[in-house]
Short mmCIF file of C-alpha atoms and ligand atoms in Angstrom, two decimals:
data_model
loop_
_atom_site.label_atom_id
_atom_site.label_comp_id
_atom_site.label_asym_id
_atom_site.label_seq_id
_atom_site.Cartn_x
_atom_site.Cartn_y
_atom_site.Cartn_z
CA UNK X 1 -19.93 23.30 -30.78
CA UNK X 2 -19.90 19.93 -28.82
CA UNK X 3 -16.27 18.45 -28.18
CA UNK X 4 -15.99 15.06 -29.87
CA UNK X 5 -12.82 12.97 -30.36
CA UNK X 6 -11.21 13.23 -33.36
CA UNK X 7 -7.56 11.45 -34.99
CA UNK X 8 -5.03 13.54 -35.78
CA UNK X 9 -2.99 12.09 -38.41
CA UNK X 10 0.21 12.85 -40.42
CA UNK X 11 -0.43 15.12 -43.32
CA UNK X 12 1.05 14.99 -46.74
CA UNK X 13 4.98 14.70 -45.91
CA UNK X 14 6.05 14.46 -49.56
CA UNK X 15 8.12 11.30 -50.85
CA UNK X 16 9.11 10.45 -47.43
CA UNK X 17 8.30 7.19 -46.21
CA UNK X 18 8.60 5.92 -42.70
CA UNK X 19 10.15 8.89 -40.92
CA UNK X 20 11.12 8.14 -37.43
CA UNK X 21 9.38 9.76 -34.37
CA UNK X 22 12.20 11.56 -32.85
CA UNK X 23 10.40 13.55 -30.26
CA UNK X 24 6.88 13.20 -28.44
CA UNK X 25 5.86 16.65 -26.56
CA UNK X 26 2.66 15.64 -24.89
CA UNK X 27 1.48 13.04 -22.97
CA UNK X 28 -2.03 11.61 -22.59
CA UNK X 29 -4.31 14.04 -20.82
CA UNK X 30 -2.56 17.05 -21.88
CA UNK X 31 -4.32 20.64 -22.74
CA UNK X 32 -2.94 21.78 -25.62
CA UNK X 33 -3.34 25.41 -27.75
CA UNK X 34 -3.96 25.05 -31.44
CA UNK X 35 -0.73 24.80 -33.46
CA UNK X 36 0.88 23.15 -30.30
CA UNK X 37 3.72 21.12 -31.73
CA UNK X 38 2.51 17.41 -30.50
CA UNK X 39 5.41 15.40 -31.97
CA UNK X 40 8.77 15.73 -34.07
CA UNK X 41 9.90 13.81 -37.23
CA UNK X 42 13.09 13.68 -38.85
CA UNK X 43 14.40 13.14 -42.31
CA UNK X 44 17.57 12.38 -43.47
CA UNK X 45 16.89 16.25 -44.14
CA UNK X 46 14.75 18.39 -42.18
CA UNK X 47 12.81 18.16 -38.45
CA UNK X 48 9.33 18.55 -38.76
CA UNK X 49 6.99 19.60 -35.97
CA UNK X 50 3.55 18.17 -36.49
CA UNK X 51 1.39 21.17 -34.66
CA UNK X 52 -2.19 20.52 -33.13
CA UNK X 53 -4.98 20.94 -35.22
CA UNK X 54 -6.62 22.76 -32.79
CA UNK X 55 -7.05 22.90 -28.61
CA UNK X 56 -8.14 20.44 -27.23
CA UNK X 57 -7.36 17.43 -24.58
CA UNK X 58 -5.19 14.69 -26.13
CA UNK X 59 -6.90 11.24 -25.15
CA UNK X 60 -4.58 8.89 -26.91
CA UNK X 61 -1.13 8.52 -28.49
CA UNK X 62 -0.83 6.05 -30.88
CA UNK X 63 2.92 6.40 -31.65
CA UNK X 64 6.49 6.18 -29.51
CA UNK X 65 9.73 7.77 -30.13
CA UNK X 66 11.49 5.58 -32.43
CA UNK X 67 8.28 4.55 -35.07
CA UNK X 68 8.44 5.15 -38.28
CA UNK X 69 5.56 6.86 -39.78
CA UNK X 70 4.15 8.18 -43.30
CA UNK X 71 1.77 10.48 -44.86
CA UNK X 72 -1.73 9.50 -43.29
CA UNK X 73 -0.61 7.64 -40.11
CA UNK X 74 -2.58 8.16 -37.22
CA UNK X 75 -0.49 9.61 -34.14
CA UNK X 76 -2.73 10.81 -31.82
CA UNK X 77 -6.66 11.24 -30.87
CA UNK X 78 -7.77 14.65 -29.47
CA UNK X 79 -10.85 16.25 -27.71
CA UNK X 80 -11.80 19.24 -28.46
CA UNK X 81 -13.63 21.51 -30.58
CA UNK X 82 -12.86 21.48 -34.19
CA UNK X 83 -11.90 24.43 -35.14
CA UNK X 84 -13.83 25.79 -38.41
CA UNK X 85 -10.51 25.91 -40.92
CA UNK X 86 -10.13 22.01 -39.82
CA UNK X 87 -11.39 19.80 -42.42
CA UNK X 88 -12.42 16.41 -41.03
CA UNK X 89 -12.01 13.84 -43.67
CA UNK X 90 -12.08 9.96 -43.84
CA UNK X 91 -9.89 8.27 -41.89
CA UNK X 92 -7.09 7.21 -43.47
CA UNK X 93 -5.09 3.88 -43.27
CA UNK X 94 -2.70 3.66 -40.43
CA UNK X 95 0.71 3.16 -40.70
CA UNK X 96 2.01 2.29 -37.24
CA UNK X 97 -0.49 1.53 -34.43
CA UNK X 98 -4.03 0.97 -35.52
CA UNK X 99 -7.09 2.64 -33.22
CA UNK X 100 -7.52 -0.31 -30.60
CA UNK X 101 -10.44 -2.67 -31.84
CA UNK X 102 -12.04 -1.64 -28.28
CA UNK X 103 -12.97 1.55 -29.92
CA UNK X 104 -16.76 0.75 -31.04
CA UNK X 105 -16.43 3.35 -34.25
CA UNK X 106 -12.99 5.41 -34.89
CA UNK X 107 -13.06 9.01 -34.19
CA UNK X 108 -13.50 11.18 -37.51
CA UNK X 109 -9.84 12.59 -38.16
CA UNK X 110 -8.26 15.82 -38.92
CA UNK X 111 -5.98 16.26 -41.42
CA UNK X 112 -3.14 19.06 -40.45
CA UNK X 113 -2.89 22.10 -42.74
CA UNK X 114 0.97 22.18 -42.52
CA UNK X 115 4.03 21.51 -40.61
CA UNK X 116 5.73 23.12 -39.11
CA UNK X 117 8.52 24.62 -41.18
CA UNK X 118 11.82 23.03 -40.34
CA UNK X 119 15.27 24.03 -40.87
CA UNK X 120 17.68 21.80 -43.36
CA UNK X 121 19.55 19.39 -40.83
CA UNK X 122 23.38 18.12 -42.37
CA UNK X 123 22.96 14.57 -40.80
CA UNK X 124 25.18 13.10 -38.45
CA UNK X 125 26.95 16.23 -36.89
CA UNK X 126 26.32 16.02 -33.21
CA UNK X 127 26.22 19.68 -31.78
CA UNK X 128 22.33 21.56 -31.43
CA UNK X 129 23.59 24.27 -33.34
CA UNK X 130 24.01 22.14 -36.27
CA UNK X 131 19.81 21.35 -36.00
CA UNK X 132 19.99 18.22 -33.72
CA UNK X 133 17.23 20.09 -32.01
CA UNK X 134 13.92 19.71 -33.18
CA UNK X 135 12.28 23.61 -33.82
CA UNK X 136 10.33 23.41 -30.77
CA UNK X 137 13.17 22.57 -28.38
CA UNK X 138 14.96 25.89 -30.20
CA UNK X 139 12.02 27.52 -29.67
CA UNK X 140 12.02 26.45 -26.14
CA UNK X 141 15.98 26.99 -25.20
CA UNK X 142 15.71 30.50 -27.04
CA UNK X 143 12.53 31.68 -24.77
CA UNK X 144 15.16 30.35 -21.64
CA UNK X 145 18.22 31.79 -22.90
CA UNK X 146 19.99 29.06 -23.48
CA UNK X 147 22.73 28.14 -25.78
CA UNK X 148 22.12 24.93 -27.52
CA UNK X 149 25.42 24.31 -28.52
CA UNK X 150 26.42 24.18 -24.84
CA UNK X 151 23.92 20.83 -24.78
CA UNK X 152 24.97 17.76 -25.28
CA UNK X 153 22.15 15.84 -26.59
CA UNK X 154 20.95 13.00 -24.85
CA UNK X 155 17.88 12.00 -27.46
CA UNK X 156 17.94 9.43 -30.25
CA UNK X 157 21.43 10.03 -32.53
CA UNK X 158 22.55 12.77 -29.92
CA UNK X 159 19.41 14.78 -30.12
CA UNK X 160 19.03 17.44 -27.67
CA UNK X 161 15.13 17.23 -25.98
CA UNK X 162 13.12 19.04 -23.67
CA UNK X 163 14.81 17.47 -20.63
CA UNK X 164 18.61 17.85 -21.76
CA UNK X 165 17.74 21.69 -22.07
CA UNK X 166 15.73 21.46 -18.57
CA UNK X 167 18.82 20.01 -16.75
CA UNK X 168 21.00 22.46 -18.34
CA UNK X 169 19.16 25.43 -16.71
CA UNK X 170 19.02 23.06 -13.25
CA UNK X 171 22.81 22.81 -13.28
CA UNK X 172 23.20 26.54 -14.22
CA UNK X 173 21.10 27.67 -11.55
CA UNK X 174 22.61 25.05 -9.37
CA UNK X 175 26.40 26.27 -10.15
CA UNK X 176 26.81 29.27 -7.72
CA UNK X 177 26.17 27.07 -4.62
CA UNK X 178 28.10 23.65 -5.78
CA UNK X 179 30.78 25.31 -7.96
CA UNK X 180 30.96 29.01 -6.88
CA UNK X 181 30.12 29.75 -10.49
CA UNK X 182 29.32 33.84 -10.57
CA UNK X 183 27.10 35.06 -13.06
CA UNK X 184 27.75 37.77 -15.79
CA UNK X 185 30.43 35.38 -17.79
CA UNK X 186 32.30 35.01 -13.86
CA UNK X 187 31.92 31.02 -13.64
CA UNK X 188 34.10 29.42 -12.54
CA UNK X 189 35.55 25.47 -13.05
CA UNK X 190 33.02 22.94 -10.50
CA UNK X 191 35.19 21.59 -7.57
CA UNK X 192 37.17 18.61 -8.72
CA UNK X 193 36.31 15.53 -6.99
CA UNK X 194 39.12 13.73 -5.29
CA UNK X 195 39.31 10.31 -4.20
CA UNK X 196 41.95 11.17 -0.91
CA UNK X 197 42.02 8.09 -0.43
CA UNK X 198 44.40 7.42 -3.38
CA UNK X 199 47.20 9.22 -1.74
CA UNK X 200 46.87 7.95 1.92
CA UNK X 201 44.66 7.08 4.87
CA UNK X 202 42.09 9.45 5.75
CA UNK X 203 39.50 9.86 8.00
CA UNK X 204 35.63 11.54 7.17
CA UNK X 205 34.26 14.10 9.90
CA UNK X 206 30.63 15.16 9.14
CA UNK X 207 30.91 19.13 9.46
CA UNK X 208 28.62 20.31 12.95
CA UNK X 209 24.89 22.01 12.23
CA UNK X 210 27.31 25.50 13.73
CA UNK X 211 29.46 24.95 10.16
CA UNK X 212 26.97 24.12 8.13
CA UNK X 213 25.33 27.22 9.02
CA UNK X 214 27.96 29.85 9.60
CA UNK X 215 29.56 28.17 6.88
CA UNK X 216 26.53 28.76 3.85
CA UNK X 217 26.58 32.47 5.77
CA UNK X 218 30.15 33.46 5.44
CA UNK X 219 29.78 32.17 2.18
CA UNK X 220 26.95 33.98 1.21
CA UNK X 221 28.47 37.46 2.73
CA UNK X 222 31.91 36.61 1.13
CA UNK X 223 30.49 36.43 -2.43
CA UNK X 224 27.99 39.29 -2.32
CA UNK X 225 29.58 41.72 -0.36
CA UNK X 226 32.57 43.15 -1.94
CA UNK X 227 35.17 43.47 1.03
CA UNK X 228 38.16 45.98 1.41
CA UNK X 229 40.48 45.27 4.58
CA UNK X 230 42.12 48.13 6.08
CA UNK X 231 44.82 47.35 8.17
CA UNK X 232 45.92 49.65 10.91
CA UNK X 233 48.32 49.61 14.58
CA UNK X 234 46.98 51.40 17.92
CA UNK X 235 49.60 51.88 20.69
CA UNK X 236 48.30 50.31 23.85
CA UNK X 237 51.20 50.16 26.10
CA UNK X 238 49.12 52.92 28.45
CA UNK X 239 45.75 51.13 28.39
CA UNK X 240 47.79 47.88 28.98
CA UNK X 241 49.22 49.28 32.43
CA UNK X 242 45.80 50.80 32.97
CA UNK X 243 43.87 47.56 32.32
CA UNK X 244 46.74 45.45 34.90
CA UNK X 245 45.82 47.86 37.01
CA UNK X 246 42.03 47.46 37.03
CA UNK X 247 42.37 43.41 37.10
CA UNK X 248 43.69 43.70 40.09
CA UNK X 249 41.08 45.90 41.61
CA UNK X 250 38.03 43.64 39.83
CA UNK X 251 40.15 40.49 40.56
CA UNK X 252 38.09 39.88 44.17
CA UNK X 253 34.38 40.71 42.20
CA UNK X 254 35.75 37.48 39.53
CA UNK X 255 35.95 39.91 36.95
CA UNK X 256 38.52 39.57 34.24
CA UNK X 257 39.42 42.16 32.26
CA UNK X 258 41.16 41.17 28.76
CA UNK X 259 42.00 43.93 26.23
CA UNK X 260 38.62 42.92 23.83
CA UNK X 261 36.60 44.98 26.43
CA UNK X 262 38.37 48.38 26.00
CA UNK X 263 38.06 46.94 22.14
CA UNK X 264 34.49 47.32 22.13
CA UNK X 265 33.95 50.37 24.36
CA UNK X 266 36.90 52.08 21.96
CA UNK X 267 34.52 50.75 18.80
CA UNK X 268 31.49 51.89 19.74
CA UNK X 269 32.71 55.61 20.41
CA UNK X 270 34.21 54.82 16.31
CA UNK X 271 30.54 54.06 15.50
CA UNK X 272 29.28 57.06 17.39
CA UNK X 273 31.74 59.01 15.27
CA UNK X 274 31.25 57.27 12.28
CA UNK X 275 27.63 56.81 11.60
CA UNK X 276 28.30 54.96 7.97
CA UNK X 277 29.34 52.16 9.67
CA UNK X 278 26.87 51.65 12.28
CA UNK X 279 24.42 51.09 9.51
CA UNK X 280 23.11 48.25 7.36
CA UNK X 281 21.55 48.26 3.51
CA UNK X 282 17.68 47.73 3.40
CA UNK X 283 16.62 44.88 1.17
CA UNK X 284 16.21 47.05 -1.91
CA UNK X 285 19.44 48.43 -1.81
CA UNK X 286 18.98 51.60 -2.22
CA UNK X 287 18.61 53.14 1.23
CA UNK X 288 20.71 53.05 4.11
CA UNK X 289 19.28 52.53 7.39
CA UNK X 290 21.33 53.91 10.27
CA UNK X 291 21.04 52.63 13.56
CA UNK X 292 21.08 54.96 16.89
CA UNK X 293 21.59 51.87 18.78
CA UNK X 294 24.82 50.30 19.88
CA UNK X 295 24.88 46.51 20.03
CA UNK X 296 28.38 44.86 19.05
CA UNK X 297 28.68 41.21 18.58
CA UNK X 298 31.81 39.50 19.19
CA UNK X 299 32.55 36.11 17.11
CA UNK X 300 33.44 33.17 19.64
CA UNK X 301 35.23 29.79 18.82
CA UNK X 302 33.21 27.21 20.56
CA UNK X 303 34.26 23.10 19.74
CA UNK X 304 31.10 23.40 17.64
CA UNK X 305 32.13 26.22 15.56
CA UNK X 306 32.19 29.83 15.13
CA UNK X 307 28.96 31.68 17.20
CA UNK X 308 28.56 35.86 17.29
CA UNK X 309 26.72 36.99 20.43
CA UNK X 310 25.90 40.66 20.91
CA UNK X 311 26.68 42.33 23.41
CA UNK X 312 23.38 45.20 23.68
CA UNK X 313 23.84 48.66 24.78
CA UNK X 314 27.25 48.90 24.56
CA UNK X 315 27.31 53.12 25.06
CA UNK X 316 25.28 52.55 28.57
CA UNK X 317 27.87 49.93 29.98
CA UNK X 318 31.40 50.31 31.80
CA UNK X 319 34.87 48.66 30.97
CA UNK X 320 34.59 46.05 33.90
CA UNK X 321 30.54 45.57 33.10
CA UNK X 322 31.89 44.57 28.98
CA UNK X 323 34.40 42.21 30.56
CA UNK X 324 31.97 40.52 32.65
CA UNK X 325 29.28 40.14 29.74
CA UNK X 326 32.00 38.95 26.82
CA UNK X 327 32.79 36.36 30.13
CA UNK X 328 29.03 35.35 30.34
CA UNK X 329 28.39 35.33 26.74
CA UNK X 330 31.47 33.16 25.90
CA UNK X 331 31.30 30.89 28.60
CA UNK X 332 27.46 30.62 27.32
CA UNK X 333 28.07 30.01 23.80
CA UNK X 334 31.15 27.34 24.79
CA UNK X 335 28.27 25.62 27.04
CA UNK X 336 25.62 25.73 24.07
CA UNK X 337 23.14 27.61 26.17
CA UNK X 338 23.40 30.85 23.85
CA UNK X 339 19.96 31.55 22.62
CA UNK X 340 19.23 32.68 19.73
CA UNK X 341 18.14 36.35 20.76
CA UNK X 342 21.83 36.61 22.15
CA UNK X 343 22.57 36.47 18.66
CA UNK X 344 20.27 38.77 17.01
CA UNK X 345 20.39 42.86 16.30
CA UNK X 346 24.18 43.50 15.75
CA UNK X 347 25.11 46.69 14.27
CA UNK X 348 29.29 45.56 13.62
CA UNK X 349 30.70 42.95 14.85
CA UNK X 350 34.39 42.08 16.19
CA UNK X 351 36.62 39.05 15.89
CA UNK X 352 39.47 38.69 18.11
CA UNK X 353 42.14 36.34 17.68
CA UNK X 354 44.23 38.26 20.42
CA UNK X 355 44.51 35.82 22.92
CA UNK X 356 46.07 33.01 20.25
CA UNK X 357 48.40 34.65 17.98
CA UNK X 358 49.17 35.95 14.40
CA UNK X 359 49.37 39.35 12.92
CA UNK X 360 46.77 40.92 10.67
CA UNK X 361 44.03 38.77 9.03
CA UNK X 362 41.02 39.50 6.76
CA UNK X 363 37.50 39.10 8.81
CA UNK X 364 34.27 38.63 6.75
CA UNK X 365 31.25 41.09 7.13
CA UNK X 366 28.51 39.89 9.16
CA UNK X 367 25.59 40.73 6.69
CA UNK X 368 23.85 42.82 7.08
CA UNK X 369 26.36 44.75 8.95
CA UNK X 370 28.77 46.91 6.75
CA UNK X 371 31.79 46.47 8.73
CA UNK X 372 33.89 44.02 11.35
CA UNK X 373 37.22 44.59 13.07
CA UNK X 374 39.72 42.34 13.44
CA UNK X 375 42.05 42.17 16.10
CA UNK X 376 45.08 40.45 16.46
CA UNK X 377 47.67 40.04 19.06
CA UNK X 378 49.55 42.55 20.47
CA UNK X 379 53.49 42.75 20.45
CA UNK X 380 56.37 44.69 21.81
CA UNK X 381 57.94 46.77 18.68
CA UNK X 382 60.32 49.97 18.67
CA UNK X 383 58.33 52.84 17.92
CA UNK X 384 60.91 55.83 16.96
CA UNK X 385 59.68 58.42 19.64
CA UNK X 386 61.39 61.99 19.63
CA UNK X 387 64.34 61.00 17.70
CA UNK X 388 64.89 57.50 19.81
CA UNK X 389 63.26 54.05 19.16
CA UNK X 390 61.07 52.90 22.43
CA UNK X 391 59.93 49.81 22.80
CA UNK X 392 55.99 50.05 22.79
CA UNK X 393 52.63 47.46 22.98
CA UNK X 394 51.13 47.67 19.49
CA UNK X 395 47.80 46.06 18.72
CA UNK X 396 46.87 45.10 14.82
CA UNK X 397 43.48 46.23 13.28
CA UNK X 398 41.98 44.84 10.50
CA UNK X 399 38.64 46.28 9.05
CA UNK X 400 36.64 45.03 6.56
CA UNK X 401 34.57 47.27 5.05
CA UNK X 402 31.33 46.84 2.46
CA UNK X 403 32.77 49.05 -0.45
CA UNK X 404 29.26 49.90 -1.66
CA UNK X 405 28.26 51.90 1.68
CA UNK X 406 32.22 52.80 3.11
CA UNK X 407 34.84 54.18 0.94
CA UNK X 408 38.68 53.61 1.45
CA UNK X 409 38.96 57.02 3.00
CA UNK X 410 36.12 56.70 5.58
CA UNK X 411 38.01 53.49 6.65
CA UNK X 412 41.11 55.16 6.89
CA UNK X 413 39.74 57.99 10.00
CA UNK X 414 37.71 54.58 11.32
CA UNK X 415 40.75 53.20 12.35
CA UNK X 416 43.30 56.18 13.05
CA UNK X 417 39.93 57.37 15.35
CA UNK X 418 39.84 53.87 16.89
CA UNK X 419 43.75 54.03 17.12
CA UNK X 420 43.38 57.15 18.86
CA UNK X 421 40.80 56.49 21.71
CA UNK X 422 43.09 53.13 22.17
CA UNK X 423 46.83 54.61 22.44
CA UNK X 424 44.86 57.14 25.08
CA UNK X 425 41.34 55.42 26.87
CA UNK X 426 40.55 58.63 28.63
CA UNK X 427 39.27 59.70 25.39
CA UNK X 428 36.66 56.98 26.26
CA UNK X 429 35.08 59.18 29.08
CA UNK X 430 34.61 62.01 25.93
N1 COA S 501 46.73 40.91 22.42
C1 COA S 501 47.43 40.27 23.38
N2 COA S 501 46.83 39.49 24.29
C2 COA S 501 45.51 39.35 24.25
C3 COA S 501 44.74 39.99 23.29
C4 COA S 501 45.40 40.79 22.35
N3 COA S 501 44.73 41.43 21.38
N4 COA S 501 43.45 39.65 23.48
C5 COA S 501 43.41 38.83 24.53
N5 COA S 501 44.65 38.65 25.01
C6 COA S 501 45.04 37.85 26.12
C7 COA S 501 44.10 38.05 27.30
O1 COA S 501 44.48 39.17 28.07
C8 COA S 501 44.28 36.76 28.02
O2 COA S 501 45.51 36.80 28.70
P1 COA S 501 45.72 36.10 30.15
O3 COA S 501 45.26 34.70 30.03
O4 COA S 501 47.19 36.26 30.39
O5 COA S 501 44.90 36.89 31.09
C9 COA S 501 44.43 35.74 26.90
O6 COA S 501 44.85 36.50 25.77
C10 COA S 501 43.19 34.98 26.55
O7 COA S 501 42.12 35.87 26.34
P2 COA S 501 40.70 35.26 25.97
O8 COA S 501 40.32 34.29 27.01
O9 COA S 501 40.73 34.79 24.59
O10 COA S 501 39.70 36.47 26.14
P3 COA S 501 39.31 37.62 25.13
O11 COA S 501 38.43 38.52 25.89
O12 COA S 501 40.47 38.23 24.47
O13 COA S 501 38.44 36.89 24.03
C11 COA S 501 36.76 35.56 23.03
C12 COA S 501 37.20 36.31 24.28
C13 COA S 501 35.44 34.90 23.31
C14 COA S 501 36.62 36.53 21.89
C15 COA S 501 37.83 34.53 22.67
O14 COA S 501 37.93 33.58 23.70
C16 COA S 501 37.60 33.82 21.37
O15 COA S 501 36.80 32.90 21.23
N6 COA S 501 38.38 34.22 20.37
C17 COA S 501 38.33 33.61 19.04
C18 COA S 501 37.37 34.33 18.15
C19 COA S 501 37.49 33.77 16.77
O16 COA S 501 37.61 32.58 16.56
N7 COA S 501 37.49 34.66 15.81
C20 COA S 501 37.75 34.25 14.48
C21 COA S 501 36.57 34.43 13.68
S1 COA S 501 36.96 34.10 12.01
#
């Protein structure tokens, strides 16, 4: 059958008269299916979808939101193939917008079988759920999930259209990053916005490209990864007069031995014991891949921001080799000369806040590693020895665990093993 262009025009709409367009779908040079709804009306009583007569390409529209129209106006022209239960008939007179006197003969019309069936709308209540949504926008918002009494309609007397349900599902998907909204019912209230400047002087301080980063990261790994800290104490007053002892003898080589490197040697013998945690989830979930490898990172403060080099082969190197590599990688990542391989195959990952202060604190897995220790400074405390309190160098642990791969009792021999090898280093050589 050839395509020709036909009108479409408003079928028999019963005693109403000049029915506002409330809604237009489609836009000139649209495909559309048959039954399509084009455009919506509304009565003081119902919405009514007028549907497409058949497929076809729409080449004019000869109404606008806000027109009132009748039985027999012409709306739209279409090109397609009439479909055989589409009756053409004589044009009728147009209500609205006559067919531009350009046109050398009018298109034949089609007359549309029916509406589209419309629920009974009680005028002038403003929420969607009370029908200020034309069928096809419910029709829409249902196929997406969406509540449309959530909406508040932006259309002509508070409608809700196709764009206030569009930007709904924007800002929903949206939410998690600009609100920390969670899903399954978990959202949570958007961030106020504060003008400081109300209550004082202030100053603005774009964050660095290190923040932004690390920043959407820690994020990320805070959210998804459901974290358990377990806190623990290792006795180090004999590694302490051990390690004074070493700086002295690496003191002519420049080599500077600080408790983080007995740290890591003392962690990767944990990992060797504890396989779990020298691991990481694959992407589906569902299988854990363990790693026979031994690469720690260790989280640096740098002016820029937080950076985690690795230190590689950690089971293959010496206490005074560590020292001299957490020297070079720090002193590398304070210089911004780290690259980004330095950064890359962790298996667990320490941060130490030893050499500034505080007690225990709660460190955030570096995805996708399933663990990181935290170490804090160490103190003199009485430790009741044999009936007496001694005065002893205590260390604080704090390991975060992912829950999903580590229980609470796997944490538990991590750090009493880790507190172990530390209160006694010759366990090290084992
Ligand atoms: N308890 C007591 N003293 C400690 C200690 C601890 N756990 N750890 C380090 N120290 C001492 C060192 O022996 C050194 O003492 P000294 O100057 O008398 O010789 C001093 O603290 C400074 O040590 P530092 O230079 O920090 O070396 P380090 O090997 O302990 O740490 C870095 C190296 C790179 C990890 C550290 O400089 C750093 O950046 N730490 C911050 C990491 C961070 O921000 N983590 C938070 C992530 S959320």
């Amino acid at each position: 059958m050839a395509k020709e262009i036909k009108q479409i025009i408003v079928p028999d709409i019963g005693d109403y008269k000049n029915v506002p367009v409330i809604e237009i779908m489609v836009k000139v040079g649209d495909t559309v299916a048959a039954e399509q709804s084009l455009l919506t009306l509304e009565t003081d009583k119902a919405t009514m979808d007028v549907p497409a007569p058949f497929a076809g390409v729409i080449k004019e529209i000869k109404v606008k939101v806000g027109d009132a129209i009748s039985t027999g106006s012409l709306i739209m022209t279409i090109e397609g193939e009439g479909a055989s239960t589409i009756v053409a008939s004589e044009p009728p007179p147009v209500a609205t917008t006559p067919v531009p006197a350009t046109q050398a003969a009018p298109p034949p019309h089609v007359a549309i079988p029916s509406l589209t069936p419309a629920t009974a709308i009680p005028h002038g209540e403003l929420t969607a759920r009370k029908s200020h949504a034309s069928p096809s926008i419910r029709k829409f918002a249902r196929e997406l999930g969406v509540d449309l009494s959530r909406i508040k309609g932006g259309g002509i007397k508070g409608r809700v259209t196709k764009n206030d349900v569009q930007n709904f599902v924007k800002a929903a998907l949206n939410q998690p990053q600009a609100a920390g909204g969670m899903p399954g019912g978990m959202a949570v209230l958007p961030m106020p916005v504060i003008n400081f400047a109300k209550f004082g002087e202030i100053e603005t301080r774009p964050l660095s490209r290190i923040q932004k980063i690390s920043g959407a990261n820690l994020h990320r790994n805070w959210v998804t990864i459901p974290h358990i800290t377990q806190h623990d104490e290792a006795d180090i007053t004999e590694m302490e007069i051990f390690r004074k002892k070493l700086n002295e003898e690496y003191a002519a080589q420049g080599i500077k031995i600080t408790p983080l490197a007995f740290v890591l040697k003392a962690v990767m013998t944990a990992l060797q014991q504890f396989p779990d945690f020298n691991a990481s989830l694959d992407a589906s979930g569902e299988n854990l891949v363990l790693k026979k490898y031994f690469h720690i990172g260790v989280a640096v403060d740098t002016p820029e921001g937080l950076m985690v080099p690795v230190v590689r082969d950690v089971e293959q190197k010496g206490i005074a080799q560590l020292a001299k590599e957490l020297a070079e990688l720090s002193a590398k990542a304070r210089d911004k000369k780290l690259p980004a391989t330095d950064m890359q195959g962790g298996c667990f990952s320490i941060s130490s806040l030893g050499g500034i202060g505080g007690s225990f604190f709660t460190p955030i897995i570096n995805a996708p590693e399933v663990a990181i220790l935290g170490v804090s400074k160490a103190t003199m405390k009485p430790v009741y020895v044999e009936g007496a309190f001694v005065p002893r160098l205590i260390l604080p642990l704090s390991l975060s665990y992912d829950h999903r791969v580590i229980d609470g009792a796997a944490a538990a021999r991590f750090t009493t093993y880790l507190a172990q090898v530390l209160a006694d280093v010759r366990r090290l050589a084992l």
